[in-house]
Short mmCIF file of C-alpha atoms in Angstrom, two decimals:
data_model
loop_
_atom_site.label_atom_id
_atom_site.label_comp_id
_atom_site.label_asym_id
_atom_site.label_seq_id
_atom_site.Cartn_x
_atom_site.Cartn_y
_atom_site.Cartn_z
CA MET R 1 22.39 -17.10 -23.89
CA TRP R 2 18.99 -15.57 -24.60
CA LEU R 3 19.61 -12.72 -22.16
CA SER R 4 22.93 -11.79 -23.69
CA VAL R 5 21.38 -11.69 -27.15
CA GLY R 6 18.55 -9.50 -25.87
CA VAL R 7 20.98 -7.02 -24.34
CA PHE R 8 23.17 -7.01 -27.45
CA VAL R 9 20.22 -6.10 -29.66
CA ALA R 10 18.61 -3.55 -27.34
CA MET R 11 21.58 -1.48 -26.24
CA PRO R 12 22.40 0.19 -29.57
CA ILE R 13 18.74 1.10 -30.02
CA LEU R 14 18.57 2.74 -26.60
CA ALA R 15 21.77 4.68 -27.13
CA PHE R 16 20.65 5.89 -30.55
CA THR R 17 17.22 6.93 -29.31
CA ALA R 18 18.58 8.84 -26.32
CA SER R 19 21.10 10.67 -28.52
CA VAL R 20 18.45 12.08 -30.87
CA VAL R 21 16.15 13.49 -28.17
CA SER R 22 16.11 17.29 -28.45
CA ILE R 23 14.78 19.90 -26.06
CA LYS R 24 11.71 20.33 -28.28
CA ASP R 25 10.96 16.64 -27.77
CA ILE R 26 10.40 17.60 -24.12
CA VAL R 27 8.48 20.90 -24.28
CA ASP R 28 8.11 23.20 -27.27
CA ARG R 29 6.69 26.51 -26.08
CA GLU R 30 6.62 27.86 -29.62
CA ARG R 31 3.98 25.31 -30.50
CA PRO R 32 0.35 26.57 -30.33
CA GLU R 33 -1.18 25.38 -27.08
CA PHE R 34 -4.44 23.47 -26.93
CA GLU R 35 -5.78 20.46 -25.03
CA THR R 36 -5.10 17.03 -26.45
CA THR R 37 -4.68 13.50 -25.08
CA LEU R 38 -2.16 10.70 -25.38
CA LYS R 39 -2.31 8.38 -28.36
CA GLU R 40 -1.80 4.64 -28.51
CA THR R 41 1.65 5.22 -30.00
CA ASP R 42 2.66 7.12 -26.84
CA PHE R 43 2.04 3.92 -24.86
CA SER R 44 4.08 1.80 -27.26
CA ALA R 45 7.70 0.67 -27.02
CA LYS R 46 8.98 4.25 -27.02
CA SER R 47 7.97 4.64 -23.40
CA THR R 48 10.24 1.79 -22.33
CA LEU R 49 13.45 3.30 -23.73
CA GLU R 50 16.36 4.58 -21.71
CA PRO R 51 15.63 7.94 -20.03
CA ALA R 52 17.09 10.97 -21.76
CA ASP R 53 19.67 13.05 -19.89
CA LEU R 54 17.65 16.21 -19.34
CA VAL R 55 20.58 18.08 -17.83
CA ARG R 56 22.69 17.53 -20.95
CA LEU R 57 19.87 19.11 -22.93
CA GLY R 58 20.25 22.26 -20.84
CA ILE R 59 17.22 21.62 -18.63
CA GLU R 60 17.49 22.45 -14.93
CA VAL R 61 16.53 19.39 -12.92
CA LYS R 62 16.41 19.60 -9.13
CA GLN R 63 17.59 16.71 -7.01
CA ASP R 64 13.94 16.34 -6.02
CA PRO R 65 11.78 18.16 -8.60
CA THR R 66 8.75 17.98 -6.29
CA MET R 67 10.37 20.43 -3.87
CA GLY R 68 9.00 23.62 -5.42
CA ASN R 69 7.45 26.83 -4.16
CA LYS R 70 3.95 25.54 -3.43
CA MET R 71 2.56 24.22 -0.15
CA GLU R 72 4.81 21.30 0.89
CA GLY R 73 6.71 21.97 -2.31
CA ASP R 74 4.25 20.71 -4.91
CA ILE R 75 0.68 20.91 -3.56
CA ALA R 76 -1.44 23.58 -5.20
CA THR R 77 -4.11 24.86 -2.83
CA SER R 78 -6.44 26.52 -5.32
CA VAL R 79 -6.73 26.91 -9.05
CA ASP R 80 -5.99 30.62 -8.99
CA GLU R 81 -3.30 30.26 -6.29
CA LYS R 82 -4.66 33.07 -4.11
CA PRO R 83 -3.40 33.06 -0.52
CA LEU R 84 -5.64 30.95 1.68
CA SER R 85 -6.44 31.22 5.36
CA ASP R 86 -5.07 28.53 7.65
CA ALA R 87 -8.58 27.16 8.14
CA VAL R 88 -9.10 26.80 4.41
CA ARG R 89 -5.63 25.30 3.94
CA ARG R 90 -6.43 22.68 6.52
CA SER R 91 -9.76 21.90 4.86
CA THR R 92 -7.91 21.03 1.66
CA ARG R 93 -6.16 18.34 3.67
CA ASN R 94 -9.46 16.49 4.01
CA ALA R 95 -9.37 15.17 0.43
CA ILE R 96 -8.60 11.62 1.44
CA ARG R 97 -11.56 11.46 3.85
CA GLN R 98 -14.08 13.38 1.73
CA THR R 99 -15.66 10.88 -0.63
CA TYR R 100 -16.70 13.59 -3.09
CA ARG R 101 -13.00 14.40 -3.57
CA ARG R 102 -12.39 10.91 -4.91
CA TRP R 103 -12.79 10.23 -8.60
CA PRO R 104 -15.97 8.25 -9.32
CA ASN R 105 -15.23 4.62 -10.13
CA GLY R 106 -11.50 5.36 -10.00
CA GLU R 107 -11.73 6.97 -13.46
CA ILE R 108 -9.70 10.16 -13.86
CA PRO R 109 -10.39 12.10 -17.07
CA TYR R 110 -7.39 14.05 -18.33
CA THR R 111 -6.16 16.28 -21.11
CA LEU R 112 -2.62 17.12 -22.08
CA SER R 113 -0.97 20.27 -23.38
CA SER R 114 -0.07 20.19 -27.07
CA GLN R 115 3.29 21.75 -26.15
CA TYR R 116 4.68 18.43 -24.93
CA GLY R 117 7.02 16.78 -27.41
CA SER R 118 7.12 13.12 -28.34
CA TYR R 119 9.62 12.14 -25.64
CA ALA R 120 7.66 13.87 -22.85
CA ARG R 121 4.43 12.27 -24.04
CA SER R 122 6.00 8.81 -23.93
CA VAL R 123 7.32 9.37 -20.39
CA ILE R 124 3.93 10.66 -19.19
CA ALA R 125 2.33 7.60 -20.80
CA LYS R 126 4.78 5.32 -19.01
CA ALA R 127 3.89 6.89 -15.64
CA ILE R 128 0.17 6.53 -16.35
CA LYS R 129 0.74 2.91 -17.35
CA GLU R 130 2.17 2.29 -13.86
CA TYR R 131 -1.31 3.08 -12.48
CA HIS R 132 -3.06 1.02 -15.15
CA ASP R 133 -0.83 -2.00 -14.53
CA LYS R 134 -0.82 -1.94 -10.73
CA THR R 135 -4.06 -0.33 -9.53
CA CYS R 136 -7.69 -0.09 -10.58
CA VAL R 137 -7.33 3.67 -11.10
CA ARG R 138 -7.22 4.56 -14.75
CA PHE R 139 -6.64 7.82 -16.57
CA VAL R 140 -9.00 8.23 -19.52
CA PRO R 141 -9.12 10.88 -22.26
CA ARG R 142 -11.60 13.57 -21.33
CA ASP R 143 -14.92 13.52 -23.15
CA PRO R 144 -16.38 17.09 -22.86
CA ASN R 145 -19.89 15.65 -23.03
CA ARG R 146 -19.29 13.42 -20.01
CA HIS R 147 -16.49 14.90 -17.94
CA ALA R 148 -16.96 18.29 -16.32
CA ASP R 149 -14.16 17.53 -13.86
CA TYR R 150 -10.75 16.58 -15.21
CA VAL R 151 -6.99 16.97 -14.81
CA TYR R 152 -5.15 19.20 -17.25
CA ILE R 153 -1.47 18.23 -17.51
CA HIS R 154 0.61 21.13 -18.77
CA PRO R 155 4.14 22.59 -18.50
CA ASP R 156 3.56 25.53 -16.18
CA ASP R 157 6.20 26.38 -13.57
CA GLY R 158 7.74 23.37 -11.84
CA CYS R 159 5.96 20.23 -10.69
CA TYR R 160 2.70 20.55 -8.76
CA SER R 161 -0.81 19.18 -8.42
CA LEU R 162 -4.00 19.69 -6.49
CA VAL R 163 -5.05 16.81 -4.24
CA GLY R 164 -7.99 14.68 -5.22
CA ARG R 165 -10.90 15.83 -7.34
CA THR R 166 -11.44 19.57 -6.91
CA GLY R 167 -13.94 20.34 -9.67
CA GLY R 168 -13.71 21.68 -13.20
CA ARG R 169 -10.38 21.80 -14.97
CA GLN R 170 -7.69 21.28 -12.37
CA PRO R 171 -4.08 21.89 -13.32
CA LEU R 172 -1.22 19.45 -12.88
CA SER R 173 2.09 21.02 -13.87
CA LEU R 174 4.99 19.08 -15.33
CA ASP R 175 7.57 21.43 -16.78
CA SER R 176 10.70 20.23 -18.58
CA GLY R 177 12.51 19.39 -15.33
CA CYS R 178 9.67 17.12 -14.22
CA ILE R 179 9.72 14.70 -17.14
CA GLN R 180 10.83 11.66 -15.18
CA VAL R 181 8.59 8.67 -14.51
CA GLY R 182 8.93 8.73 -10.70
CA THR R 183 8.25 12.46 -10.47
CA ILE R 184 5.15 12.12 -12.64
CA VAL R 185 3.87 9.14 -10.63
CA HIS R 186 4.27 11.30 -7.48
CA GLU R 187 2.26 14.21 -8.92
CA LEU R 188 -0.43 11.92 -10.29
CA MET R 189 -0.76 10.32 -6.84
CA HIS R 190 -1.61 13.75 -5.43
CA ALA R 191 -4.36 14.03 -8.06
CA VAL R 192 -5.56 10.54 -7.11
CA GLY R 193 -6.05 11.83 -3.54
CA PHE R 194 -2.89 11.49 -1.45
CA PHE R 195 -0.77 13.87 0.60
CA HIS R 196 2.83 13.46 1.64
CA GLU R 197 3.57 10.52 3.91
CA GLN R 198 5.27 12.55 6.66
CA SER R 199 2.00 14.49 7.23
CA ARG R 200 0.65 11.49 9.15
CA SER R 201 -0.40 11.92 12.76
CA ASP R 202 2.06 9.24 13.91
CA ARG R 203 5.01 10.85 12.13
CA ASP R 204 6.87 11.73 15.33
CA GLU R 205 7.09 8.06 16.29
CA TYR R 206 9.27 7.45 13.24
CA LEU R 207 11.35 10.55 12.62
CA ASP R 208 12.48 13.82 14.11
CA ILE R 209 12.27 17.18 12.36
CA VAL R 210 15.62 18.95 12.82
CA TRP R 211 14.10 22.42 13.08
CA SER R 212 17.46 24.15 13.32
CA ASN R 213 18.23 23.04 9.77
CA VAL R 214 14.88 24.06 8.25
CA MET R 215 15.06 27.15 6.05
CA LYS R 216 13.59 30.32 7.50
CA GLY R 217 9.83 30.56 7.08
CA ALA R 218 9.41 26.91 6.06
CA ASP R 219 8.29 25.49 9.41
CA ASP R 220 4.73 25.11 8.14
CA GLN R 221 5.96 22.74 5.42
CA PHE R 222 6.33 20.05 8.10
CA GLU R 223 2.87 20.11 9.62
CA LYS R 224 1.24 16.86 10.64
CA TYR R 225 -2.46 16.14 10.76
CA THR R 226 -4.77 14.09 12.92
CA ASN R 227 -6.67 11.01 11.85
CA SER R 228 -9.76 13.17 11.40
CA VAL R 229 -7.97 14.89 8.53
CA ILE R 230 -5.80 12.22 6.91
CA ASP R 231 -6.84 8.58 6.64
CA HIS R 232 -3.94 6.15 7.06
CA LEU R 233 -6.11 3.45 5.46
CA GLY R 234 -4.93 0.94 8.05
CA GLU R 235 -1.39 0.91 6.68
CA PRO R 236 1.89 1.35 8.60
CA TYR R 237 4.22 4.32 8.24
CA ASP R 238 6.11 4.00 4.98
CA PHE R 239 9.59 5.50 4.63
CA SER R 240 9.76 4.01 1.12
CA SER R 241 6.61 5.74 -0.13
CA ILE R 242 7.03 7.71 -3.31
CA MET R 243 5.10 10.41 -1.40
CA HIS R 244 7.63 10.82 1.44
CA TYR R 245 9.92 13.87 1.76
CA GLY R 246 13.62 13.29 1.32
CA PRO R 247 16.03 13.79 4.26
CA TYR R 248 17.09 17.28 3.08
CA ALA R 249 13.62 18.69 2.36
CA PHE R 250 13.49 22.47 2.85
CA SER R 251 16.98 22.56 4.30
CA GLY R 252 18.40 26.04 4.84
CA ASN R 253 22.00 24.96 5.40
CA GLY R 254 22.47 21.78 3.38
CA LYS R 255 22.03 19.55 6.43
CA LYS R 256 19.33 16.96 7.04
CA THR R 257 15.92 18.17 8.14
CA LEU R 258 14.46 14.68 8.63
CA GLN R 259 16.17 12.21 10.95
CA PRO R 260 14.63 8.70 11.09
CA LYS R 261 14.27 7.15 14.54
CA LYS R 262 13.95 3.63 13.18
CA GLY R 263 15.52 1.50 10.49
CA ASN R 264 14.28 0.72 6.99
CA ALA R 265 14.57 4.38 5.98
CA GLU R 266 17.23 3.94 3.31
CA ARG R 267 14.81 4.74 0.49
CA MET R 268 13.21 7.76 2.16
CA GLY R 269 12.44 10.37 -0.47
CA GLN R 270 12.80 8.00 -3.45
CA ARG R 271 11.16 9.18 -6.67
CA VAL R 272 11.52 5.97 -8.63
CA ALA R 273 8.40 3.85 -8.20
CA PHE R 274 5.43 3.00 -5.98
CA SER R 275 6.18 1.23 -2.75
CA GLU R 276 4.12 -1.85 -1.95
CA ILE R 277 2.20 0.17 0.64
CA ASP R 278 1.52 2.97 -1.86
CA LEU R 279 -0.21 0.45 -4.09
CA ARG R 280 -2.22 -1.08 -1.25
CA LYS R 281 -3.42 2.36 -0.18
CA ILE R 282 -4.49 3.40 -3.67
CA ASN R 283 -6.42 0.19 -4.17
CA ARG R 284 -7.97 0.47 -0.71
CA LEU R 285 -8.94 4.14 -1.12
CA TYR R 286 -10.81 3.30 -4.30
CA GLN R 287 -12.13 -0.02 -3.00
CA CYS R 288 -10.86 -1.68 -6.11
CA PRO R 289 -13.34 -4.35 -7.20
CA ILE R 290 -11.93 -7.79 -7.69
CA ARG R 291 -11.89 -8.04 -11.42
CA GLN R 292 -9.17 -8.08 -13.99
CA ILE R 293 -8.60 -4.68 -15.56
CA GLN R 294 -6.76 -4.67 -18.85
CA VAL R 295 -5.58 -1.30 -20.13
CA ASN R 296 -4.19 -0.96 -23.61
CA GLY R 297 -3.06 2.65 -23.82
CA ASN R 298 -6.25 4.70 -23.45
CA SER R 299 -8.55 1.67 -23.80
CA VAL R 300 -9.96 -0.12 -20.74
CA ILE R 301 -11.43 -3.63 -20.73
CA GLU R 302 -12.89 -5.02 -17.51
CA ASN R 303 -13.51 -8.71 -16.82
CA GLN R 304 -15.74 -9.57 -13.89
CA CYS R 305 -14.58 -12.05 -11.26
CA ARG R 306 -15.11 -15.53 -12.63
CA ASP R 307 -13.56 -18.97 -13.04
CA GLU R 308 -11.13 -19.25 -15.91
CA ASN R 309 -11.47 -23.03 -16.24
CA TRP R 310 -14.57 -25.23 -16.29
CA ARG R 311 -12.84 -27.70 -13.94
CA CYS R 312 -12.74 -25.18 -11.07
CA PRO R 313 -15.73 -26.61 -9.13
CA PHE R 314 -14.05 -30.04 -9.18
CA TRP R 315 -10.64 -28.64 -8.17
CA MET R 316 -12.31 -26.89 -5.27
CA LEU R 317 -13.65 -30.26 -4.07
CA TYR R 318 -10.10 -31.69 -4.12
CA ASP R 319 -8.80 -28.80 -1.94
CA PHE R 320 -6.81 -27.25 -4.76
CA CYS R 321 -8.00 -23.84 -3.52
CA SER R 322 -6.07 -24.39 -0.31
CA ASP R 323 -3.04 -26.01 -1.90
CA PHE R 324 -2.36 -23.67 -4.82
CA GLU R 325 -2.30 -19.87 -4.80
CA GLU R 326 -2.59 -19.75 -8.58
CA ILE R 327 -5.80 -21.77 -8.43
CA ARG R 328 -7.22 -19.78 -5.49
CA PHE R 329 -6.44 -16.25 -6.68
CA ILE R 330 -6.18 -16.42 -10.47
CA VAL R 331 -7.72 -19.47 -12.17
CA CYS R 332 -10.71 -20.23 -9.92
CA ARG R 333 -11.49 -17.06 -7.96
CA GLN R 334 -15.23 -17.65 -8.07
CA SER R 335 -15.22 -21.31 -6.98
CA CYS R 336 -12.58 -20.60 -4.34
CA GLY R 337 -14.59 -17.73 -2.87
CA GLN R 338 -12.00 -15.04 -3.66
CA CYS R 339 -14.20 -12.48 -5.43
CA THR R 340 -13.85 -10.09 -2.49
CA THR R 341 -10.15 -10.63 -1.88
CA THR R 342 -7.15 -9.00 -3.54
CA PHE R 343 -4.41 -11.38 -4.65
CA ARG R 344 -1.13 -10.92 -2.79
CA PRO R 345 1.55 -13.59 -3.12
CA SER R 346 2.70 -15.30 0.04
CA LYS R 347 5.32 -13.41 2.06
CA ALA R 348 8.76 -14.93 2.23
CA THR R 349 8.38 -15.21 5.97
CA LYS R 350 5.44 -17.57 5.61
CA PRO R 351 5.46 -21.14 4.32
CA GLN R 352 5.13 -20.86 0.56
CA LYS R 353 2.15 -22.42 -1.10
CA LYS R 354 2.94 -24.34 -4.25
CA MET R 355 2.12 -22.74 -7.57
CA PHE R 356 -0.08 -24.80 -9.84
CA PRO R 357 1.88 -27.01 -12.25
CA LEU R 358 1.30 -26.96 -15.99
CA ARG R 359 0.04 -30.51 -15.83
CA ARG R 360 -1.57 -32.36 -12.96
CA SER R 361 -3.07 -35.79 -12.51
CA ILE R 362 -6.30 -36.56 -10.68
CA ILE R 363 -7.45 -40.15 -10.44
CA GLY R 364 -5.16 -41.06 -13.31
CA ILE R 365 -6.55 -38.41 -15.69
CA HIS R 366 -4.07 -35.86 -17.08
CA PHE R 367 -5.16 -32.40 -18.14
CA ASP R 368 -3.72 -29.02 -19.13
CA VAL R 369 -4.57 -25.78 -17.36
#
């Protein structure tokens, strides 16, 4: 009953909001351009509304907006976009292994073009919130007195980003056709420090490149790199990664250019959300400390690993750490010795540990968690 009431109330609001989105709510190029940042209101309920139909607004949206005219479609190789030698191009692939290309403490300063309208700002905020909610990486408004290096998000030409921290003001382009949460998450993940999944050295074990279907001159868009260049971070090949090419990438005849050799490739090329492995890799790359990170819009509050209940030392003695995941990973991380372990719920294939009940009795004494 509650669900039906919730849907009944929400649907008219979503429909009304989507209907009043105009093209200037996406990008208004007549507006004077300067650097700004998102506001708390951009992270509010607006960002959870139904996506606007960009095509109906007259905006050209590619099936995969990340397939542009840069290296591998959306990887910028230098700020001024001058042609680079093959040796230099390959050196840019080292971002994931070069520690100085990672953002210190997982903090990525950013600014935003003033030409983005209210709808675009809310969608960008929603994509950033995906990182704040699921990783320890956080995007913070640039402070010129503290941040010499930062990402400048602006509506240039298509969707593209540099990889990792490159120094100074580095552009990340999101034009009108890129204002979709999944596309923005993809471009931001480049800025965080990741290349496309099919660049891995073990790529050929999982898929074939159908070279006869690749458009003329695009063979170099399917290069793969050794472990000395790209770090797999100990994770398996991930067809479901938001960073993987789609099956028709750089096709010259409308036929598939990527042919999986194994199963579980149904979501290959998805631009909807992080895969589970995407999230593990981000958190591993930045060695996310085990602490709770609360992000409210642009504000970040960090709580160090600690027990959340004074009874934790006693519960540890009664083996509650072993019996209850909620106790071990959330309520009593310190007493249970989990301050260097990331919480991951039990897999369905393993015997499930019980979750801690709201009330429990020990030696006849009842208490609330």
